[in-house]
Amino acid sequence: MSAAPAPTRRLPLVLRNPSFGRVWAGQLLTQAASRMFQVGVVWWLVGFAGGAHRGLASGLFLAVSTLPAVALAPVVARVVARYAHRTVLAGTAAVAGAVAATAAGAAYAGALPVAAAYAVGFVLAACQAVFDPCLTTSVPELVEDADIESATGFELSTQSVAGLCGGLLGPLVVDAGALGGVVAVSAGAYLLAALLVFSARFPGPTTAAGATDGTTQDQAPIPAPAPTPRTLRQVLAGLPFIRRVLVCFAAANVFTTAVYVVMPLYTRQVLHADGSTVASLEAALGAGTLVGSFTGGRLPGRPITVGSACLAVMAAALAGPGLFAGHAAALGSMAVAGWCVGVIGVRFVALFQRLVPTADKPGFFAVMQALLGATFPVSSLVFGALGDHLTARTLCVAQGAGLVPVALALWWLGSRADGAAPRPPAAPTRPLAPAGESR
């Protein structure tokens, strides 16, 4: 009697789907470059160039760096819907690389003015505001339906990996006295990302029978027997449950994104440390988000239940350093908060991929990014200005306290929508591989 054949181990999605792997690597490079530039400039302003109003200066920079995602949402939706996605992705990465390379040259020729750093941050953020929703919209074209959860997990993990890489390198390079080096490395990452995306093949969406329509985005635009595109207002009006969920997360972002202003201030005021400490806190946040992105699919419960629980846990984590000052408390806080962000992201983006009609996805994901990003400039300015008058420990407690009512509101929304809201599976239909197994 012959033994049963051993089960075959599937390669990770990024290896068995080379085109998706290249695009994912491109996103990883662009987000790492953007994060390194942002963290580096914030620490440069807090530690060296911000003067007496370092809190306001760093908050204003972060606000400027997040405005494009809000202001350009309608333009982004039209661009993503109208043009070949490979062209959009490669083009935005190339433009960002060219701008960063020019700024690096100016920095090495002489000191880079603060106003120029603000302007470069705005342009890089504008390119990222196009790149990210375009990649999210492209996922169904690059992978099969059964791989959407895996693709979403990889896509969302880029933010945490970028936080690890960019958050570590940015402050360390600035402490070495080389803001120009941060800009130069960012330029190289953007240009390499453009080459990777340009070399990828976009097969296009599959039909119900599982076959493509015979054309590729690389050859020509897909013929348009598609329904007439709806306006952004119509897209959200037709998704009331999802709209309310997005409003809850936008409110949560007022307090969660303030961490990018509060932690550098906490490092300087409470820990009296240098850029290596900022780097370690950024790395803890990124590592937590990475773990959350790859474990969120295995948590039991509906996304709305998991999301409200994670917001409550995050409230306690963010308030922790304010109640118990110290490096260990801050590291633990960032790791737990990052894990909650990763879990929420992978559960809800996978939910949206399934519930939002295909024709509405370009507009929806642009609106999602704009709605969630709209609170970032407000958060950065408010917490930055408060940082010049209140202690960093007080700001930590304010962050945690602000998340409590949002967690309760999301839980209440889920309890009211039990009979009316769409009910996805409690866990993804194709769960992430168990620990120790490849994806």
Short mmCIF file of C-alpha atoms in Angstrom, two decimals:
data_model
loop_
_atom_site.label_atom_id
_atom_site.label_comp_id
_atom_site.label_asym_id
_atom_site.label_seq_id
_atom_site.Cartn_x
_atom_site.Cartn_y
_atom_site.Cartn_z
CA MET A 1 0.00 0.00 0.00
CA SER A 2 1.64 3.23 -1.15
CA ALA A 3 1.86 6.19 1.17
CA ALA A 4 -0.34 9.19 0.46
CA PRO A 5 1.50 11.93 -1.41
CA ALA A 6 2.70 14.78 0.75
CA PRO A 7 0.69 17.98 0.34
CA THR A 8 2.34 20.44 -2.01
CA ARG A 9 3.51 23.74 -0.58
CA ARG A 10 2.47 26.78 -2.58
CA LEU A 11 5.00 29.50 -3.22
CA PRO A 12 4.28 32.96 -1.83
CA LEU A 13 2.03 35.00 -4.10
CA VAL A 14 4.78 37.47 -4.96
CA LEU A 15 6.89 34.58 -6.33
CA ARG A 16 4.25 32.58 -8.22
CA ASN A 17 2.82 35.78 -9.72
CA PRO A 18 5.89 37.74 -10.91
CA SER A 19 3.90 40.69 -12.23
CA PHE A 20 2.17 41.24 -8.90
CA GLY A 21 5.52 40.74 -7.16
CA ARG A 22 7.12 43.54 -9.19
CA VAL A 23 4.24 45.93 -8.62
CA TRP A 24 4.22 45.12 -4.91
CA ALA A 25 7.98 45.72 -4.75
CA GLY A 26 7.39 49.04 -6.50
CA GLN A 27 4.84 50.03 -3.89
CA LEU A 28 7.20 48.97 -1.13
CA LEU A 29 9.95 51.19 -2.56
CA THR A 30 7.72 54.24 -3.08
CA GLN A 31 6.16 54.06 0.37
CA ALA A 32 9.53 53.46 2.03
CA ALA A 33 10.97 56.48 0.20
CA SER A 34 7.99 58.66 1.13
CA ARG A 35 8.11 57.54 4.78
CA MET A 36 11.87 58.04 5.05
CA PHE A 37 11.55 61.55 3.67
CA GLN A 38 8.65 62.44 5.98
CA VAL A 39 10.20 61.01 9.15
CA GLY A 40 13.59 62.49 8.32
CA VAL A 41 12.20 65.98 7.73
CA VAL A 42 10.01 65.86 10.87
CA TRP A 43 13.02 64.93 13.02
CA TRP A 44 15.11 67.57 11.23
CA LEU A 45 12.48 70.18 12.15
CA VAL A 46 12.04 68.97 15.75
CA GLY A 47 15.73 68.46 16.46
CA PHE A 48 17.53 71.04 14.35
CA ALA A 49 15.60 73.51 12.20
CA GLY A 50 12.23 74.08 13.89
CA GLY A 51 13.31 76.78 16.34
CA ALA A 52 10.94 77.76 19.15
CA HIS A 53 7.89 76.44 17.29
CA ARG A 54 9.18 72.98 16.39
CA GLY A 55 5.80 71.38 17.16
CA LEU A 56 3.91 73.66 14.80
CA ALA A 57 6.64 73.41 12.15
CA SER A 58 6.59 69.61 12.10
CA GLY A 59 2.78 69.51 12.23
CA LEU A 60 2.54 71.94 9.32
CA PHE A 61 4.94 69.82 7.26
CA LEU A 62 2.87 66.68 7.85
CA ALA A 63 -0.29 68.61 7.00
CA VAL A 64 1.21 69.79 3.71
CA SER A 65 2.35 66.22 2.98
CA THR A 66 -1.18 64.84 3.35
CA LEU A 67 -3.20 67.52 1.55
CA PRO A 68 -2.80 65.96 -1.95
CA ALA A 69 -4.68 62.79 -0.98
CA VAL A 70 -7.67 64.96 -0.11
CA ALA A 71 -7.47 67.73 -2.69
CA LEU A 72 -6.75 65.47 -5.66
CA ALA A 73 -9.32 62.73 -4.98
CA PRO A 74 -11.60 63.56 -7.95
CA VAL A 75 -8.61 63.88 -10.30
CA VAL A 76 -7.11 60.62 -9.03
CA ALA A 77 -10.38 58.77 -9.63
CA ARG A 78 -10.57 59.99 -13.23
CA VAL A 79 -6.92 59.22 -13.97
CA VAL A 80 -7.12 55.70 -12.51
CA ALA A 81 -10.34 54.95 -14.39
CA ARG A 82 -9.23 56.39 -17.73
CA TYR A 83 -5.61 55.38 -18.26
CA ALA A 84 -3.69 52.09 -18.30
CA HIS A 85 -2.78 51.30 -14.71
CA ARG A 86 0.79 50.30 -15.50
CA THR A 87 1.37 53.68 -17.15
CA VAL A 88 -0.12 55.55 -14.18
CA LEU A 89 1.91 53.60 -11.61
CA ALA A 90 5.23 53.82 -13.45
CA GLY A 91 4.67 57.46 -14.41
CA THR A 92 3.95 58.70 -10.88
CA ALA A 93 6.97 56.85 -9.48
CA ALA A 94 9.19 58.35 -12.19
CA VAL A 95 7.93 61.90 -11.54
CA ALA A 96 8.54 61.49 -7.80
CA GLY A 97 12.05 60.19 -8.48
CA ALA A 98 12.87 63.13 -10.74
CA VAL A 99 11.65 65.69 -8.18
CA ALA A 100 13.55 64.00 -5.33
CA ALA A 101 16.71 63.79 -7.43
CA THR A 102 16.50 67.52 -8.21
CA ALA A 103 16.03 68.32 -4.51
CA ALA A 104 18.98 66.10 -3.61
CA GLY A 105 21.18 68.00 -6.04
CA ALA A 106 20.08 71.30 -4.52
CA ALA A 107 20.75 69.98 -1.00
CA TYR A 108 24.29 68.93 -1.88
CA ALA A 109 24.93 72.23 -3.65
CA GLY A 110 23.88 74.15 -0.53
CA ALA A 111 21.42 74.06 2.36
CA LEU A 112 17.90 72.95 1.37
CA PRO A 113 15.51 75.72 2.53
CA VAL A 114 12.65 74.74 4.80
CA ALA A 115 10.15 76.01 2.22
CA ALA A 116 11.73 73.75 -0.42
CA ALA A 117 11.42 70.73 1.88
CA TYR A 118 7.71 71.53 2.29
CA ALA A 119 7.28 71.80 -1.49
CA VAL A 120 9.08 68.51 -2.17
CA GLY A 121 6.97 66.80 0.49
CA PHE A 122 3.81 68.05 -1.23
CA VAL A 123 4.86 66.75 -4.65
CA LEU A 124 5.94 63.34 -3.34
CA ALA A 125 2.66 63.01 -1.45
CA ALA A 126 0.73 63.92 -4.62
CA CYS A 127 2.48 61.12 -6.52
CA GLN A 128 1.75 58.65 -3.72
CA ALA A 129 -1.90 59.79 -3.67
CA VAL A 130 -2.18 58.55 -7.25
CA PHE A 131 0.00 55.44 -6.88
CA ASP A 132 -1.71 53.79 -3.89
CA PRO A 133 -5.38 53.80 -5.02
CA CYS A 134 -4.29 52.85 -8.53
CA LEU A 135 -2.48 49.78 -7.19
CA THR A 136 -5.46 48.83 -4.99
CA THR A 137 -7.75 49.08 -8.02
CA SER A 138 -5.31 46.97 -10.05
CA VAL A 139 -5.28 44.01 -7.63
CA PRO A 140 -8.16 42.10 -9.33
CA GLU A 141 -6.35 42.51 -12.67
CA LEU A 142 -3.08 41.12 -11.37
CA VAL A 143 -4.30 38.14 -9.30
CA GLU A 144 -7.06 35.55 -9.36
CA ASP A 145 -10.11 36.00 -7.13
CA ALA A 146 -8.92 33.27 -4.73
CA ASP A 147 -5.71 35.26 -4.12
CA ILE A 148 -7.34 38.61 -3.28
CA GLU A 149 -6.83 38.21 0.48
CA SER A 150 -3.19 37.28 0.00
CA ALA A 151 -2.67 40.18 -2.39
CA THR A 152 -4.40 42.55 0.02
CA GLY A 153 -2.22 41.32 2.87
CA PHE A 154 0.94 41.94 0.84
CA GLU A 155 -0.33 45.32 -0.35
CA LEU A 156 -1.18 46.50 3.16
CA SER A 157 2.05 45.09 4.57
CA THR A 158 4.02 47.55 2.46
CA GLN A 159 3.04 50.41 4.75
CA SER A 160 4.44 48.60 7.79
CA VAL A 161 7.59 47.45 5.98
CA ALA A 162 8.01 50.99 4.68
CA GLY A 163 7.61 52.23 8.26
CA LEU A 164 10.36 49.87 9.35
CA CYS A 165 12.77 50.88 6.60
CA GLY A 166 11.94 54.56 6.23
CA GLY A 167 11.35 55.14 9.93
CA LEU A 168 14.70 53.61 10.80
CA LEU A 169 16.78 55.32 8.15
CA GLY A 170 15.24 58.81 8.13
CA PRO A 171 16.20 60.05 11.63
CA LEU A 172 19.55 58.22 11.61
CA VAL A 173 20.65 59.85 8.36
CA VAL A 174 19.50 63.26 9.58
CA ASP A 175 21.45 62.81 12.84
CA ALA A 176 24.51 62.15 10.69
CA GLY A 177 23.98 65.64 9.28
CA ALA A 178 22.84 64.62 5.83
CA LEU A 179 19.28 65.66 4.98
CA GLY A 180 20.45 65.60 1.37
CA GLY A 181 21.27 61.91 1.78
CA VAL A 182 17.65 61.18 2.76
CA VAL A 183 16.42 62.92 -0.38
CA ALA A 184 18.97 61.14 -2.59
CA VAL A 185 18.07 57.67 -1.30
CA SER A 186 14.40 58.48 -1.78
CA ALA A 187 15.06 59.48 -5.39
CA GLY A 188 16.81 56.18 -6.11
CA ALA A 189 13.96 54.18 -4.58
CA TYR A 190 11.33 55.99 -6.66
CA LEU A 191 13.23 55.49 -9.91
CA LEU A 192 13.82 51.79 -9.23
CA ALA A 193 10.09 51.41 -8.47
CA ALA A 194 9.24 52.97 -11.83
CA LEU A 195 11.44 50.42 -13.62
CA LEU A 196 9.91 47.49 -11.73
CA VAL A 197 6.33 48.51 -12.46
CA PHE A 198 7.10 49.23 -16.10
CA SER A 199 8.52 45.71 -16.51
CA ALA A 200 5.37 44.07 -15.07
CA ARG A 201 2.54 42.70 -17.20
CA PHE A 202 -1.08 43.58 -16.43
CA PRO A 203 -3.21 40.75 -17.86
CA GLY A 204 -6.51 42.52 -17.13
CA PRO A 205 -9.55 41.25 -15.20
CA THR A 206 -10.80 37.71 -15.78
CA THR A 207 -14.30 36.89 -16.98
CA ALA A 208 -16.78 34.73 -15.10
CA ALA A 209 -15.45 31.74 -17.02
CA GLY A 210 -12.00 32.50 -15.66
CA ALA A 211 -10.42 33.67 -18.92
CA THR A 212 -9.21 37.12 -19.81
CA ASP A 213 -10.92 39.13 -22.53
CA GLY A 214 -7.96 38.64 -24.88
CA THR A 215 -6.41 42.08 -24.48
CA THR A 216 -3.98 43.50 -21.98
CA GLN A 217 -3.68 46.94 -20.49
CA ASP A 218 -0.15 47.03 -21.88
CA GLN A 219 -1.49 46.70 -25.46
CA ALA A 220 -4.61 48.89 -25.48
CA PRO A 221 -7.37 50.12 -23.22
CA ILE A 222 -10.04 47.51 -22.50
CA PRO A 223 -13.07 48.05 -24.77
CA ALA A 224 -15.91 49.81 -23.02
CA PRO A 225 -19.08 47.82 -22.77
CA ALA A 226 -18.73 48.94 -19.14
CA PRO A 227 -21.50 50.86 -17.37
CA THR A 228 -21.38 54.64 -17.35
CA PRO A 229 -19.02 55.74 -14.54
CA ARG A 230 -20.79 57.22 -11.55
CA THR A 231 -19.73 60.35 -9.75
CA LEU A 232 -17.88 60.09 -6.45
CA ARG A 233 -20.98 61.31 -4.62
CA GLN A 234 -23.07 58.58 -6.27
CA VAL A 235 -20.51 55.92 -5.39
CA LEU A 236 -20.69 56.66 -1.67
CA ALA A 237 -24.45 57.31 -1.73
CA GLY A 238 -24.96 53.75 -2.93
CA LEU A 239 -22.88 52.29 -0.10
CA PRO A 240 -24.43 53.71 3.11
CA PHE A 241 -23.07 51.06 5.49
CA ILE A 242 -19.53 51.37 4.14
CA ARG A 243 -19.83 55.16 4.15
CA ARG A 244 -20.59 55.16 7.88
CA VAL A 245 -17.69 52.82 8.54
CA LEU A 246 -15.34 55.15 6.66
CA VAL A 247 -16.58 58.13 8.68
CA CYS A 248 -15.77 56.25 11.91
CA PHE A 249 -12.25 55.49 10.72
CA ALA A 250 -11.77 59.08 9.55
CA ALA A 251 -12.66 60.23 13.08
CA ALA A 252 -10.23 57.68 14.53
CA ASN A 253 -7.48 59.03 12.26
CA VAL A 254 -7.67 62.41 13.99
CA PHE A 255 -6.11 60.74 17.04
CA THR A 256 -4.10 57.84 15.58
CA THR A 257 -2.15 59.82 12.96
CA ALA A 258 -1.15 62.38 15.60
CA VAL A 259 1.44 59.81 16.68
CA TYR A 260 3.75 61.05 13.92
CA VAL A 261 3.90 64.45 15.65
CA VAL A 262 3.64 63.27 19.25
CA MET A 263 6.39 60.62 19.22
CA PRO A 264 9.23 62.93 18.07
CA LEU A 265 8.11 65.46 20.67
CA TYR A 266 7.92 62.68 23.30
CA THR A 267 11.44 61.59 22.37
CA ARG A 268 12.82 65.08 22.85
CA GLN A 269 10.79 66.25 25.90
CA VAL A 270 10.33 63.07 27.95
CA LEU A 271 13.04 60.63 26.88
CA HIS A 272 15.66 63.33 26.09
CA ALA A 273 16.99 61.06 23.35
CA ASP A 274 18.22 61.39 19.77
CA GLY A 275 17.21 60.18 16.32
CA SER A 276 18.01 56.55 17.07
CA THR A 277 15.14 56.51 19.59
CA VAL A 278 12.74 58.01 17.04
CA ALA A 279 13.92 55.30 14.65
CA SER A 280 13.23 52.54 17.19
CA LEU A 281 9.70 53.85 17.84
CA GLU A 282 8.99 54.04 14.11
CA ALA A 283 10.34 50.51 13.71
CA ALA A 284 8.09 49.21 16.51
CA LEU A 285 5.07 50.82 14.85
CA GLY A 286 6.00 49.33 11.48
CA ALA A 287 6.71 45.87 12.90
CA GLY A 288 3.38 45.83 14.71
CA THR A 289 1.53 46.83 11.56
CA LEU A 290 3.34 44.15 9.58
CA VAL A 291 2.34 41.43 12.04
CA GLY A 292 -1.23 42.72 12.10
CA SER A 293 -1.45 42.71 8.30
CA PHE A 294 -0.52 39.02 8.12
CA THR A 295 -2.49 37.82 11.16
CA GLY A 296 -5.66 39.91 10.88
CA GLY A 297 -7.35 37.42 8.55
CA ARG A 298 -7.15 34.67 11.17
CA LEU A 299 -9.01 36.57 13.89
CA PRO A 300 -12.59 35.32 14.43
CA GLY A 301 -15.56 37.64 14.16
CA ARG A 302 -17.09 40.05 11.69
CA PRO A 303 -14.89 42.95 10.52
CA ILE A 304 -17.04 45.50 12.36
CA THR A 305 -16.59 43.62 15.65
CA VAL A 306 -12.86 43.16 15.17
CA GLY A 307 -12.47 46.82 14.18
CA SER A 308 -14.21 48.23 17.26
CA ALA A 309 -12.22 45.93 19.56
CA CYS A 310 -8.94 46.96 17.93
CA LEU A 311 -9.80 50.65 18.33
CA ALA A 312 -10.40 50.10 22.04
CA VAL A 313 -7.07 48.30 22.42
CA MET A 314 -5.34 51.06 20.46
CA ALA A 315 -6.82 53.71 22.78
CA ALA A 316 -5.19 52.02 25.78
CA ALA A 317 -1.90 51.58 23.91
CA LEU A 318 -1.60 55.21 22.80
CA ALA A 319 -2.43 56.53 26.27
CA GLY A 320 0.14 54.22 27.88
CA PRO A 321 3.29 56.37 27.42
CA GLY A 322 1.46 59.32 28.94
CA LEU A 323 0.58 57.37 32.07
CA PHE A 324 3.82 55.37 32.36
CA ALA A 325 6.73 57.35 30.96
CA GLY A 326 9.70 55.47 29.61
CA HIS A 327 11.33 54.01 26.52
CA ALA A 328 9.88 50.53 27.09
CA ALA A 329 6.34 51.90 27.49
CA ALA A 330 6.66 53.89 24.28
CA LEU A 331 8.03 50.90 22.33
CA GLY A 332 5.23 48.65 23.56
CA SER A 333 2.64 51.29 22.78
CA MET A 334 3.84 51.65 19.19
CA ALA A 335 3.98 47.88 18.60
CA VAL A 336 0.43 47.28 19.89
CA ALA A 337 -1.00 50.30 18.06
CA GLY A 338 0.68 49.16 14.84
CA TRP A 339 -0.76 45.65 15.21
CA CYS A 340 -4.27 47.10 15.57
CA VAL A 341 -3.78 49.24 12.46
CA GLY A 342 -2.64 46.20 10.47
CA VAL A 343 -5.57 44.05 11.56
CA ILE A 344 -8.14 46.75 10.79
CA GLY A 345 -6.59 47.43 7.40
CA VAL A 346 -6.50 43.87 6.08
CA ARG A 347 -10.00 43.00 7.31
CA PHE A 348 -11.71 46.09 5.95
CA VAL A 349 -9.89 46.46 2.63
CA ALA A 350 -10.66 42.80 1.83
CA LEU A 351 -14.29 43.51 2.78
CA PHE A 352 -14.41 46.53 0.47
CA GLN A 353 -12.82 44.59 -2.41
CA ARG A 354 -15.77 42.18 -2.30
CA LEU A 355 -18.65 44.57 -1.58
CA VAL A 356 -17.80 47.48 -3.90
CA PRO A 357 -18.87 46.94 -7.54
CA THR A 358 -15.94 46.64 -9.96
CA ALA A 359 -16.97 49.69 -11.98
CA ASP A 360 -17.00 51.82 -8.82
CA LYS A 361 -13.63 50.71 -7.42
CA PRO A 362 -11.46 53.47 -8.94
CA GLY A 363 -13.73 56.17 -7.50
CA PHE A 364 -14.32 54.37 -4.23
CA PHE A 365 -10.67 53.78 -3.33
CA ALA A 366 -9.80 57.37 -4.24
CA VAL A 367 -12.64 58.57 -1.99
CA MET A 368 -11.52 56.19 0.75
CA GLN A 369 -8.00 57.56 0.69
CA ALA A 370 -9.27 61.14 0.60
CA LEU A 371 -11.79 60.65 3.41
CA LEU A 372 -9.30 58.93 5.68
CA GLY A 373 -6.59 61.41 4.77
CA ALA A 374 -8.75 64.50 5.22
CA THR A 375 -8.28 64.41 8.98
CA PHE A 376 -4.48 64.05 8.81
CA PRO A 377 -3.75 67.74 8.07
CA VAL A 378 -6.12 68.79 10.86
CA SER A 379 -4.60 66.28 13.27
CA SER A 380 -1.03 67.31 12.43
CA LEU A 381 -1.71 71.01 12.82
CA VAL A 382 -3.77 70.70 16.02
CA PHE A 383 -1.44 68.30 17.84
CA GLY A 384 1.63 70.11 16.50
CA ALA A 385 0.39 73.47 17.81
CA LEU A 386 -0.66 71.89 21.13
CA GLY A 387 2.82 70.38 21.39
CA ASP A 388 4.27 73.89 21.82
CA HIS A 389 2.03 74.47 24.88
CA LEU A 390 1.23 71.05 26.42
CA THR A 391 3.54 68.25 27.50
CA ALA A 392 3.99 65.24 25.25
CA ARG A 393 2.61 62.98 28.00
CA THR A 394 -0.62 64.98 28.01
CA LEU A 395 -0.88 64.60 24.25
CA CYS A 396 -0.52 60.81 24.56
CA VAL A 397 -3.42 60.65 27.02
CA ALA A 398 -5.51 62.89 24.74
CA GLN A 399 -4.91 60.50 21.84
CA GLY A 400 -6.16 57.49 23.80
CA ALA A 401 -9.17 59.32 25.25
CA GLY A 402 -10.24 60.51 21.82
CA LEU A 403 -10.38 56.96 20.42
CA VAL A 404 -12.77 55.65 23.08
CA PRO A 405 -15.98 57.27 21.72
CA VAL A 406 -15.01 56.27 18.17
CA ALA A 407 -14.66 52.61 19.21
CA LEU A 408 -18.08 52.78 20.88
CA ALA A 409 -19.62 54.40 17.79
CA LEU A 410 -18.25 51.70 15.49
CA TRP A 411 -19.54 48.96 17.81
CA TRP A 412 -22.97 50.64 17.92
CA LEU A 413 -22.99 50.89 14.12
CA GLY A 414 -22.33 47.17 13.85
CA SER A 415 -25.07 46.28 16.34
CA ARG A 416 -27.62 48.42 14.49
CA ALA A 417 -26.63 47.05 11.08
CA ASP A 418 -26.89 43.37 12.05
CA GLY A 419 -30.04 42.89 10.04
CA ALA A 420 -29.27 45.21 7.16
CA ALA A 421 -25.52 45.33 6.58
CA PRO A 422 -23.81 42.95 4.14
CA ARG A 423 -22.52 39.90 5.94
CA PRO A 424 -19.14 38.74 4.65
CA PRO A 425 -17.67 35.48 5.87
CA ALA A 426 -16.39 35.61 9.46
CA ALA A 427 -12.94 34.94 8.04
CA PRO A 428 -11.64 35.27 4.48
CA THR A 429 -12.62 32.43 2.16
CA ARG A 430 -8.97 31.78 1.51
CA PRO A 431 -7.31 32.38 4.89
CA LEU A 432 -3.72 33.36 5.24
CA ALA A 433 -1.32 30.47 5.60
CA PRO A 434 -0.73 29.22 9.16
CA ALA A 435 2.40 30.31 10.91
CA GLY A 436 5.43 28.59 9.49
CA GLU A 437 3.79 27.96 6.11
CA SER A 438 4.41 29.97 2.99
CA ARG A 439 1.58 31.98 1.56
#
